[in-house]
PDB file of C-alpha atoms in Angstrom:
ATOM      1  CA  MET A  10     135.016 115.857   7.093  1.00 87.00           C
ATOM      2  CA  LEU A  11     134.177 117.775   9.991  1.00 87.00           C
ATOM      3  CA  ASN A  12     137.087 116.105  12.056  1.00 89.00           C
ATOM      4  CA  VAL A  13     139.489 117.255   9.347  1.00 91.00           C
ATOM      5  CA  LEU A  14     138.138 120.760   9.384  1.00 88.00           C
ATOM      6  CA  LEU A  15     138.346 120.969  13.194  1.00 86.00           C
ATOM      7  CA  LYS A  16     141.922 119.655  13.270  1.00 87.00           C
ATOM      8  CA  LYS A  17     142.981 122.045  10.623  1.00 89.00           C
ATOM      9  CA  GLN A  18     141.408 124.999  12.346  1.00 86.00           C
ATOM     10  CA  LEU A  19     142.690 124.235  15.839  1.00 81.00           C
ATOM     11  CA  THR A  20     146.276 123.477  14.523  1.00 82.00           C
ATOM     12  CA  GLU A  21     146.364 127.046  12.852  1.00 83.00           C
ATOM     13  CA  ILE A  22     144.913 128.656  16.114  1.00 80.00           C
ATOM     14  CA  PHE A  23     147.530 127.090  18.249  1.00 80.00           C
ATOM     15  CA  ARG A  24     150.461 126.752  15.844  1.00 82.00           C
ATOM     16  CA  SER A  25     152.534 129.429  17.584  1.00 80.00           C
ATOM     17  CA  TYR A  26     152.275 127.386  20.917  1.00 80.00           C
ATOM     18  CA  PHE A  27     154.230 124.586  19.190  1.00 81.00           C
ATOM     19  CA  TYR A  28     156.412 126.394  16.836  1.00 81.00           C
ATOM     20  CA  ASP A  29     158.672 129.441  17.304  1.00 80.00           C
ATOM     21  CA  PRO A  30     159.182 131.316  14.167  1.00 81.00           C
ATOM     22  CA  LYS A  31     161.825 133.419  15.398  1.00 84.00           C
ATOM     23  CA  LYS A  32     164.288 130.524  16.079  1.00 85.00           C
ATOM     24  CA  ASN A  33     162.675 128.540  13.442  1.00 82.00           C
ATOM     25  CA  ARG A  34     162.230 125.364  15.557  1.00 84.00           C
ATOM     26  CA  ALA A  35     159.709 123.702  17.666  1.00 83.00           C
ATOM     27  CA  ARG A  36     159.046 124.903  21.351  1.00 83.00           C
ATOM     28  CA  SER A  37     160.217 122.779  24.096  1.00 85.00           C
ATOM     29  CA  LYS A  38     157.666 120.747  26.099  1.00 88.00           C
ATOM     30  CA  ALA A  39     157.655 123.090  29.184  1.00 90.00           C
ATOM     31  CA  GLY A  40     157.342 125.843  26.752  1.00 84.00           C
ATOM     32  CA  ILE A  41     154.192 124.305  25.142  1.00 84.00           C
ATOM     33  CA  VAL A  42     152.665 123.578  28.715  1.00 89.00           C
ATOM     34  CA  ALA A  43     153.502 127.144  29.954  1.00 90.00           C
ATOM     35  CA  TYR A  44     151.643 128.490  26.792  1.00 87.00           C
ATOM     36  CA  PHE A  45     148.792 126.313  27.375  1.00 88.00           C
ATOM     37  CA  ILE A  46     148.564 127.220  31.139  1.00 92.00           C
ATOM     38  CA  LEU A  47     148.734 130.825  30.281  1.00 90.00           C
ATOM     39  CA  PHE A  48     145.895 130.579  27.704  1.00 87.00           C
ATOM     40  CA  VAL A  49     143.556 128.808  30.290  1.00 88.00           C
ATOM     41  CA  VAL A  50     144.445 131.580  33.115  1.00 90.00           C
ATOM     42  CA  ILE A  51     143.732 134.354  30.712  1.00 88.00           C
ATOM     43  CA  MET A  52     140.575 132.983  29.216  1.00 86.00           C
ATOM     44  CA  ALA A  53     139.108 131.263  32.147  1.00 86.00           C
ATOM     45  CA  GLY A  54     140.543 133.624  34.955  1.00 88.00           C
ATOM     46  CA  PHE A  55     140.597 137.055  33.369  1.00 88.00           C
ATOM     47  CA  LEU A  56     137.865 136.952  30.908  1.00 85.00           C
ATOM     48  CA  GLY A  57     135.483 134.413  32.854  1.00 88.00           C
ATOM     49  CA  GLY A  58     136.053 136.469  36.050  1.00 91.00           C
ATOM     50  CA  MET A  59     135.234 139.768  34.378  1.00 90.00           C
ATOM     51  CA  PHE A  60     131.782 138.677  32.881  1.00 89.00           C
ATOM     52  CA  THR A  61     131.013 136.856  36.143  1.00 92.00           C
ATOM     53  CA  PHE A  62     131.586 140.044  37.980  1.00 93.00           C
ATOM     54  CA  LEU A  63     129.469 142.004  35.274  1.00 90.00           C
ATOM     55  CA  SER A  64     126.574 139.631  35.183  1.00 92.00           C
ATOM     56  CA  LEU A  65     126.478 139.384  39.122  1.00 92.00           C
ATOM     57  CA  SER A  66     126.465 142.732  39.828  1.00 92.00           C
ATOM     58  CA  ILE A  67     123.780 143.656  37.087  1.00 93.00           C
ATOM     59  CA  CYS A  68     121.661 140.612  38.117  1.00 92.00           C
ATOM     60  CA  ASP A  69     121.645 141.999  42.049  1.00 90.00           C
ATOM     61  CA  ALA A  70     120.588 145.371  40.831  1.00 91.00           C
ATOM     62  CA  LEU A  71     118.038 144.381  38.335  1.00 93.00           C
ATOM     63  CA  ALA A  72     116.430 141.777  40.385  1.00 92.00           C
ATOM     64  CA  ALA A  73     116.059 144.229  43.297  1.00 92.00           C
ATOM     65  CA  VAL A  74     113.844 146.574  41.095  1.00 95.00           C
ATOM     66  CA  GLY A  75     111.838 143.628  39.447  1.00 93.00           C
ATOM     67  CA  MET A  76     113.334 144.055  36.090  1.00 94.00           C
ATOM     68  CA  ASP A  77     114.680 140.460  35.636  1.00 92.00           C
ATOM     69  CA  TRP A  78     113.905 140.243  32.120  1.00 94.00           C
ATOM     70  CA  LEU A  79     116.095 143.046  31.274  1.00 95.00           C
ATOM     71  CA  TYR A  80     119.071 141.172  32.600  1.00 95.00           C
ATOM     72  CA  PHE A  81     118.652 138.169  30.362  1.00 95.00           C
ATOM     73  CA  ALA A  82     117.873 140.593  27.411  1.00 96.00           C
ATOM     74  CA  LEU A  83     121.331 142.344  28.124  1.00 94.00           C
ATOM     75  CA  MET A  84     123.352 139.129  28.654  1.00 94.00           C
ATOM     76  CA  GLY A  85     121.815 137.801  25.672  1.00 94.00           C
ATOM     77  CA  LEU A  86     122.521 140.904  23.462  1.00 95.00           C
ATOM     78  CA  LEU A  87     126.130 140.821  24.905  1.00 92.00           C
ATOM     79  CA  ALA A  88     126.485 137.159  23.834  1.00 91.00           C
ATOM     80  CA  VAL A  89     125.396 137.936  20.497  1.00 93.00           C
ATOM     81  CA  LEU A  90     127.441 141.042  19.978  1.00 91.00           C
ATOM     82  CA  LEU A  91     130.471 139.247  21.226  1.00 87.00           C
ATOM     83  CA  GLY A  92     129.917 136.267  18.924  1.00 88.00           C
ATOM     84  CA  ALA A  93     129.438 138.417  15.852  1.00 90.00           C
ATOM     85  CA  PHE A  94     132.572 140.549  16.730  1.00 86.00           C
ATOM     86  CA  GLY A  95     134.512 137.385  17.303  1.00 77.00           C
ATOM     87  CA  SER A  96     133.502 135.674  13.947  1.00 77.00           C
ATOM     88  CA  VAL A  97     134.195 138.856  12.029  1.00 74.00           C
ATOM     89  CA  PHE A  98     137.624 139.420  13.321  1.00 72.00           C
ATOM     90  CA  ASN A  99     138.805 135.998  13.667  1.00 61.00           C
TER      91      ASN A  99
END
């Protein structure tokens, strides 16, 4: 049952990658690959880089003054808030 649900959800999420509603036909193989590469670049490159830079800069500053616990509290709070925001607006 879980596999069927995951397949359905992933198909809905990535439906626009495989099908072009304006032209009412399937996308080419090159178009599909380009969309997935763009998705990986945006998610891993941009968002991953942004949060890595944020966490490294905060960690250095807070570790220097002995407030390591605050770093973990802030990162945990950020993760919970982004998870809740993402689940509400998905």
